[in-house]
mmCIF file with all atom_site columns, C-alpha atoms in Angstrom:
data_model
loop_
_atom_site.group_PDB
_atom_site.id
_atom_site.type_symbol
_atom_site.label_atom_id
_atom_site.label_alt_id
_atom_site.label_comp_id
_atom_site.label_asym_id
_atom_site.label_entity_id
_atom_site.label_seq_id
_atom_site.pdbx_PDB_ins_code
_atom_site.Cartn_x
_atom_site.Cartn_y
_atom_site.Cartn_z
_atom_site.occupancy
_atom_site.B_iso_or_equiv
_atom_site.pdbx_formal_charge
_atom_site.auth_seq_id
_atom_site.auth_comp_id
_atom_site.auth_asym_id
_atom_site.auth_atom_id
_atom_site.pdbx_PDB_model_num
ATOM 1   C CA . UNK A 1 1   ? -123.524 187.926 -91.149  1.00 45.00 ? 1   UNK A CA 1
ATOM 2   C CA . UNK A 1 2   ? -121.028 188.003 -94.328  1.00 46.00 ? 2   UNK A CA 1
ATOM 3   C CA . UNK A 1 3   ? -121.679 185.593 -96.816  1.00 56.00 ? 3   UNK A CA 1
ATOM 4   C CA . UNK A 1 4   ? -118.805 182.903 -97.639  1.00 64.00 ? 4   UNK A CA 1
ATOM 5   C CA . UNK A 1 5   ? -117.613 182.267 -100.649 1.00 71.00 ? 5   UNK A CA 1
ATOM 6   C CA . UNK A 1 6   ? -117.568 178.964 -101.850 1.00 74.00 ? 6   UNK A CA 1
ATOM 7   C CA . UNK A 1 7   ? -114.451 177.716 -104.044 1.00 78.00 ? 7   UNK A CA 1
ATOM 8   C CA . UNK A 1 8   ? -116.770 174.903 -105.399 1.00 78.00 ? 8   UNK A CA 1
ATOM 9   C CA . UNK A 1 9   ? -120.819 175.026 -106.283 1.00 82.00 ? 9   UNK A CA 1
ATOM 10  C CA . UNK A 1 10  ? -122.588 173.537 -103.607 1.00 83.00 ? 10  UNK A CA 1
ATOM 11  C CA . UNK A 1 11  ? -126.248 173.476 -102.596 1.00 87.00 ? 11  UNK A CA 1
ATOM 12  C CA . UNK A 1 12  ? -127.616 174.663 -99.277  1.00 91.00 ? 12  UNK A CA 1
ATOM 13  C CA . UNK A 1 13  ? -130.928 173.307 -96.920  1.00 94.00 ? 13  UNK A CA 1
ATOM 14  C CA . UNK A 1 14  ? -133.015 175.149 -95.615  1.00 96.00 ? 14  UNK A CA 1
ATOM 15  C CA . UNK A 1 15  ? -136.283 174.293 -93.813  1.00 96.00 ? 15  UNK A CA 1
ATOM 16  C CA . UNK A 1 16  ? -139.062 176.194 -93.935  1.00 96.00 ? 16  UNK A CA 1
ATOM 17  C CA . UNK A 1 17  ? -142.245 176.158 -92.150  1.00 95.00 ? 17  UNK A CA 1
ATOM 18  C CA . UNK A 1 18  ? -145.235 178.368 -92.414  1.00 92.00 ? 18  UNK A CA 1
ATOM 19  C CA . UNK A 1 19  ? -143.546 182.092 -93.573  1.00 93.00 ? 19  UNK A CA 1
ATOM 20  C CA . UNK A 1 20  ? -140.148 181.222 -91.286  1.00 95.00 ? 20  UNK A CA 1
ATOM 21  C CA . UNK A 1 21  ? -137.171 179.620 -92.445  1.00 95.00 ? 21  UNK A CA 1
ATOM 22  C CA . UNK A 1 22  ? -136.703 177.405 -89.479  1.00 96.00 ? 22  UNK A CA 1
ATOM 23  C CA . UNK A 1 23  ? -133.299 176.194 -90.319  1.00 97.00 ? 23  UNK A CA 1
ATOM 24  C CA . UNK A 1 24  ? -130.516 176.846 -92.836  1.00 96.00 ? 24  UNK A CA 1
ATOM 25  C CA . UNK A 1 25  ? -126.549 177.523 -92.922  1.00 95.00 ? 25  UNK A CA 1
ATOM 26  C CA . UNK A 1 26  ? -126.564 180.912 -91.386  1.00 95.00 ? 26  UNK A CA 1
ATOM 27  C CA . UNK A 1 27  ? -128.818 179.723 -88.302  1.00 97.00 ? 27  UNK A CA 1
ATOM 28  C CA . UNK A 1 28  ? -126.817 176.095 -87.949  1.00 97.00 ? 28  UNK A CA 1
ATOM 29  C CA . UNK A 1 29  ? -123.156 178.276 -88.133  1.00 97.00 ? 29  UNK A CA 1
ATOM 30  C CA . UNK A 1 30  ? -125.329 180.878 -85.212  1.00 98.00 ? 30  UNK A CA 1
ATOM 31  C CA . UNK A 1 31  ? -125.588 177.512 -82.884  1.00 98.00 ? 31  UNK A CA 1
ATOM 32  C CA . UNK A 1 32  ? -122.403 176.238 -83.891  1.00 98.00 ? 32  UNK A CA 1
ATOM 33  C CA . UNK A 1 33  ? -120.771 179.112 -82.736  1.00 97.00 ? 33  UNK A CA 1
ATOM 34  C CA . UNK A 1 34  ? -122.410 179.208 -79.682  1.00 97.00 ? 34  UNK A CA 1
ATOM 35  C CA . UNK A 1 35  ? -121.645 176.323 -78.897  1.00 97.00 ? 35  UNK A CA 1
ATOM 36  C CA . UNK A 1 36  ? -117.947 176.567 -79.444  1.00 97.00 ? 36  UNK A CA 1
ATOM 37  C CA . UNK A 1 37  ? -117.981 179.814 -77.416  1.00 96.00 ? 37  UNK A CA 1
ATOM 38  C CA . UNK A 1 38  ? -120.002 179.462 -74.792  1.00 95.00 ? 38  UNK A CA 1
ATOM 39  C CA . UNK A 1 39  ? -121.480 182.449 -75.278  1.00 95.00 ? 39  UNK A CA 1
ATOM 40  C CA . UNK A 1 40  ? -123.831 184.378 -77.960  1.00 95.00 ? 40  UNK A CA 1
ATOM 41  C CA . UNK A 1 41  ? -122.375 187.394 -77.401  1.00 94.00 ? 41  UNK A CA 1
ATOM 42  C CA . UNK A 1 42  ? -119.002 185.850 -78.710  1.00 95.00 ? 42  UNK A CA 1
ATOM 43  C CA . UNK A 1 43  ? -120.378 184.127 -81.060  1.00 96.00 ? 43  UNK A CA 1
ATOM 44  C CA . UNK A 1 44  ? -122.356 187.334 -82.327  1.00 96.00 ? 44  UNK A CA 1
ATOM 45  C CA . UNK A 1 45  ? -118.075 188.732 -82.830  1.00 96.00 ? 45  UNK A CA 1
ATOM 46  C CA . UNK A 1 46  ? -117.042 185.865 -84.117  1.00 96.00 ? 46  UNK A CA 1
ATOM 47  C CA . UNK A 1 47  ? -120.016 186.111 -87.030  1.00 96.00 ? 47  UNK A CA 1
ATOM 48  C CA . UNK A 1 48  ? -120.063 189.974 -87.177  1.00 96.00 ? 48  UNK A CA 1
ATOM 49  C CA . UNK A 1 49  ? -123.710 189.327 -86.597  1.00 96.00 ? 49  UNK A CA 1
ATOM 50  C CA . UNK A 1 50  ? -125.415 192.126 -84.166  1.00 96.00 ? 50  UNK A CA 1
ATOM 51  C CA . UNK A 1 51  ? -126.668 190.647 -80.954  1.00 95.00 ? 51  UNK A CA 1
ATOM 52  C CA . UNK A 1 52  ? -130.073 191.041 -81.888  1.00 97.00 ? 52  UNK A CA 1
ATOM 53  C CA . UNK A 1 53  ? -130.021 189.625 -85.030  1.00 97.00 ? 53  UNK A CA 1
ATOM 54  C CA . UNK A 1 54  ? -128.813 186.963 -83.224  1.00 97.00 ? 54  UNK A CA 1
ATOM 55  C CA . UNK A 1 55  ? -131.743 186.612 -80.994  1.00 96.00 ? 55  UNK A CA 1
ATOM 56  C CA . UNK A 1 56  ? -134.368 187.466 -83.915  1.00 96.00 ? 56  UNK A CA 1
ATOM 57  C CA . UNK A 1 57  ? -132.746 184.078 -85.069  1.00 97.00 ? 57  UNK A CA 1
ATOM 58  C CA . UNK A 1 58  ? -133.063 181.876 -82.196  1.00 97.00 ? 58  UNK A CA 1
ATOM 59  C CA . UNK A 1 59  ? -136.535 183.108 -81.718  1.00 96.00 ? 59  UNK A CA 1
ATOM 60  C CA . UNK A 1 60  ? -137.313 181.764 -84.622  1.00 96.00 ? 60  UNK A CA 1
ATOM 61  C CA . UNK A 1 61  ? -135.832 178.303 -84.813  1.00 96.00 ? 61  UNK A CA 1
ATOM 62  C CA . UNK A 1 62  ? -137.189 178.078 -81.160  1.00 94.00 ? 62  UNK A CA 1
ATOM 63  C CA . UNK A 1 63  ? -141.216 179.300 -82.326  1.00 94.00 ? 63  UNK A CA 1
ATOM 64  C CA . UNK A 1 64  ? -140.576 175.549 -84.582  1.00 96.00 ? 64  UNK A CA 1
ATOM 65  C CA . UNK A 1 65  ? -139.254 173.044 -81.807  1.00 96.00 ? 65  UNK A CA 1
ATOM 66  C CA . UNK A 1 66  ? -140.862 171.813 -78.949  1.00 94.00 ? 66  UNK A CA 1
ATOM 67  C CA . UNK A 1 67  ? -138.070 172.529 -76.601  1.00 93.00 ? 67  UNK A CA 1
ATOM 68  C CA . UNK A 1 68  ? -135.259 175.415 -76.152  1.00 93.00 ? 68  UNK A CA 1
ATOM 69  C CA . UNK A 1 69  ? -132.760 175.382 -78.393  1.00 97.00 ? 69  UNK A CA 1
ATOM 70  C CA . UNK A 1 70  ? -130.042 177.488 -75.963  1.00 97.00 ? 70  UNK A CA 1
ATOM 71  C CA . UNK A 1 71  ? -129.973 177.415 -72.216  1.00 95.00 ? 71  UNK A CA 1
ATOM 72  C CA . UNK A 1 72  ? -128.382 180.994 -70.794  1.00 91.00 ? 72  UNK A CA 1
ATOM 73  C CA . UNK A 1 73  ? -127.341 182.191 -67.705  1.00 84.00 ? 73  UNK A CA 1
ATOM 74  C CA . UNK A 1 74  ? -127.170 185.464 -66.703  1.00 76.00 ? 74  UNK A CA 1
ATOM 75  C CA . UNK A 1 75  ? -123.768 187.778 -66.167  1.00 63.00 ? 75  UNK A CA 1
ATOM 76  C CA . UNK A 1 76  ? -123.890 188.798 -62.139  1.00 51.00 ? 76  UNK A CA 1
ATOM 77  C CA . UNK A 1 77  ? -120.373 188.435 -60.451  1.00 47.00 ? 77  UNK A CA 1
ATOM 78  C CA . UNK A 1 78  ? -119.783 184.658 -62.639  1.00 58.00 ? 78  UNK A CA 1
ATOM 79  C CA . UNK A 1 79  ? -119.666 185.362 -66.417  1.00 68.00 ? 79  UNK A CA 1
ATOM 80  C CA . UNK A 1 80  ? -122.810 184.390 -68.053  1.00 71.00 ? 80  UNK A CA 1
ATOM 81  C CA . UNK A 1 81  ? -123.135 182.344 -70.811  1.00 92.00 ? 81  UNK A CA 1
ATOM 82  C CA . UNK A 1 82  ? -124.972 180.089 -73.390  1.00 95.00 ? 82  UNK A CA 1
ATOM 83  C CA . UNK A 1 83  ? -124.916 176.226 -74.270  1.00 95.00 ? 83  UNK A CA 1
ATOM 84  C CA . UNK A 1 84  ? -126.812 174.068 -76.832  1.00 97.00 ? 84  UNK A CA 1
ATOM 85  C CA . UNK A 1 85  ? -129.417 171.524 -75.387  1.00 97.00 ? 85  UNK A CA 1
ATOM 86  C CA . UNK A 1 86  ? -129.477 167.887 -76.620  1.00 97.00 ? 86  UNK A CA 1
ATOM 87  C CA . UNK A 1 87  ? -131.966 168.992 -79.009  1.00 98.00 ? 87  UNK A CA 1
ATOM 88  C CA . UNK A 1 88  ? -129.841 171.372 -80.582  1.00 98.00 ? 88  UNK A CA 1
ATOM 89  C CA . UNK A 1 89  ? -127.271 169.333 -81.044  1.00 98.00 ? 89  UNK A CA 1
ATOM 90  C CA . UNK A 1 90  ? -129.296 166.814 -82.396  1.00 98.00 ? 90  UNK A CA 1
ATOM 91  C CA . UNK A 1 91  ? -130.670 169.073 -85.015  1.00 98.00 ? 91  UNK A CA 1
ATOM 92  C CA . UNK A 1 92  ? -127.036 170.328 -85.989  1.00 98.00 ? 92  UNK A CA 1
ATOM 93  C CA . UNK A 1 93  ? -126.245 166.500 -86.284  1.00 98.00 ? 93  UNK A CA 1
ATOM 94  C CA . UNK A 1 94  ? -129.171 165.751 -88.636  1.00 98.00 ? 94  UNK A CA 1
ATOM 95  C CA . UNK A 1 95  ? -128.439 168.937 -90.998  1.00 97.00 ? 95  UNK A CA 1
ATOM 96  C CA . UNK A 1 96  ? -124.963 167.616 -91.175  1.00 97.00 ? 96  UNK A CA 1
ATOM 97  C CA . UNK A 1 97  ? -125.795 164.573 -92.092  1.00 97.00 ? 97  UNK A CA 1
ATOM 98  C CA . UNK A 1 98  ? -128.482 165.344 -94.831  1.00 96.00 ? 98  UNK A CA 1
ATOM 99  C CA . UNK A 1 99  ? -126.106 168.200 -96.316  1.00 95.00 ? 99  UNK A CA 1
ATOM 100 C CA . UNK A 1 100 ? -123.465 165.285 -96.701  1.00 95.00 ? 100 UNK A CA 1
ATOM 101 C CA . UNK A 1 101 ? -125.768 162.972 -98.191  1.00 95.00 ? 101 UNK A CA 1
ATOM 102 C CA . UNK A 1 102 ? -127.265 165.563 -100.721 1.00 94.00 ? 102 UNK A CA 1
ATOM 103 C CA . UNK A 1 103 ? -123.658 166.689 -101.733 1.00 91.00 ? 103 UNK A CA 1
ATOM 104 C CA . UNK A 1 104 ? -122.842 162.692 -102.013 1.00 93.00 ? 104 UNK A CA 1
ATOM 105 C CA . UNK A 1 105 ? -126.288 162.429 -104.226 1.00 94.00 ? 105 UNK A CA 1
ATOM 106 C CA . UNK A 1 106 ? -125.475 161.516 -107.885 1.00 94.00 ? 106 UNK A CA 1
ATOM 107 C CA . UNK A 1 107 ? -127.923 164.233 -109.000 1.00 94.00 ? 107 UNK A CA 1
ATOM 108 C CA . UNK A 1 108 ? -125.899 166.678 -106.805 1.00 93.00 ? 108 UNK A CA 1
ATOM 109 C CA . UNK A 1 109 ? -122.868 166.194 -109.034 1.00 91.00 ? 109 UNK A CA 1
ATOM 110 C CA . UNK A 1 110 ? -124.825 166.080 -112.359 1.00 93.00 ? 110 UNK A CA 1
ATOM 111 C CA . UNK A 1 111 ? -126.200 169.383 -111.372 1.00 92.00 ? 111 UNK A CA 1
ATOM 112 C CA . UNK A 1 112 ? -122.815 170.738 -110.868 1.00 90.00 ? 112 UNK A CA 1
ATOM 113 C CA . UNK A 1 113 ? -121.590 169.560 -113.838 1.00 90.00 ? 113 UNK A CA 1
ATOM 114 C CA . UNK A 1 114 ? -124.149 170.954 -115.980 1.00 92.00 ? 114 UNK A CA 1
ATOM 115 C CA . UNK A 1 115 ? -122.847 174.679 -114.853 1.00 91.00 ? 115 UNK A CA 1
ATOM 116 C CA . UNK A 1 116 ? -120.516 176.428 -117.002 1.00 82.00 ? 116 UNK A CA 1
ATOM 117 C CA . UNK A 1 117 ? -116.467 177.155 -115.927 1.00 78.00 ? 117 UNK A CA 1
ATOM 118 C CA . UNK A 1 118 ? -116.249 180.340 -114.266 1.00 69.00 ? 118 UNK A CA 1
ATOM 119 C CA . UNK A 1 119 ? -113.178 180.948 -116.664 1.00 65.00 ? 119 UNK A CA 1
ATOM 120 C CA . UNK A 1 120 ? -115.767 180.133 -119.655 1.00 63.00 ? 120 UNK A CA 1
ATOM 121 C CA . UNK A 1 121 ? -117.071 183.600 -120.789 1.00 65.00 ? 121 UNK A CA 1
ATOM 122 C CA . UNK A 1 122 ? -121.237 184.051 -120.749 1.00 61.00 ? 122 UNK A CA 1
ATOM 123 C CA . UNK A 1 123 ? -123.058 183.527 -123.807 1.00 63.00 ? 123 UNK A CA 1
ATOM 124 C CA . UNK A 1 124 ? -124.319 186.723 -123.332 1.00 60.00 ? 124 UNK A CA 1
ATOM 125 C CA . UNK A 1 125 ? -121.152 188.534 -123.603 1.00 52.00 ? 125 UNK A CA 1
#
C-alpha cells in the first residue's frame, strides 16, 4: 500500500484492540475498494497491495467483529468475487462519520494551526 500525501494536515483513527489495529485508513480504503470492485483481487491492483497482505488485513478486522466482514465466492466457470456485508458497511459509515466530526472539532483546527508553514524554514536549520 503507498502512502498518500496529504495537501493539508489532517489526523487519522485508528482503533485498536488488544495488540491489533482493528481499524484505520489503510484497512477502511482495503473494504472500500472491495466494495467498488467486486473483487479483492482488483482491489489488491487498484491499491498495489499484494493479495495476501490483503487477507492478513481482513483477518484481522474480522478476529474483532462478531460477523464477516466480506462474503466471497469462488472463481469456477462464473467469475468469483467479493462484497461487503451490512456490517461492513456499517462500520465504513461510522469511521466516516467520526473522521468528519473530528476534522469539524474546534480542537482539530487549533491543532493545525499551531504547526508551522511548510514554506517556514525549521528552527533547527
Amino acid at each position: 500500500m503507498t502512502r498518500t500525501h496529504h495537501p493539508r494536515p489532517q489526523l487519522q483513527l485508528r482503533l485498536v484492540a488488544e495488540r491489533d489495529i482493528v481499524l484505520g485508513p489503510g484497512k477502511i480504503a482495503l473494504l472500500e475498494a472491495i466494495e467498488h470492485y467486486g473483487s479483492i483481487a482488483a482491489a489488491c491492483r487498484e491499491m498495489r497491495l499484494s493479495y495476501k497482505k490483503a487477507w492478513q488485513l481482513l483477518e484481522t478486522m474480522s478476529r474483532h467483529f462478531d460477523a464477516a466482514l466480506v462474503d466471497t465466492s469462488s472463481g469456477g466457470s462464473q467469475r468469483g468475487g467479493a462484497t461487503l456485508t451490512p456490517l461492513a458497511r456499517d462500520i465504513i459509515a461510522h469511521y466516516r462519520a467520526l473522521l468528519l466530526r473530528l476534522d469539524a472539532a474546534p480542537e482539530s483546527a487549533a491543532l493545525r494551526g499551531l504547526l508551522r508553514s511548510p514554506h517556514t524554514p525549521s528552527s533547527e536549520s
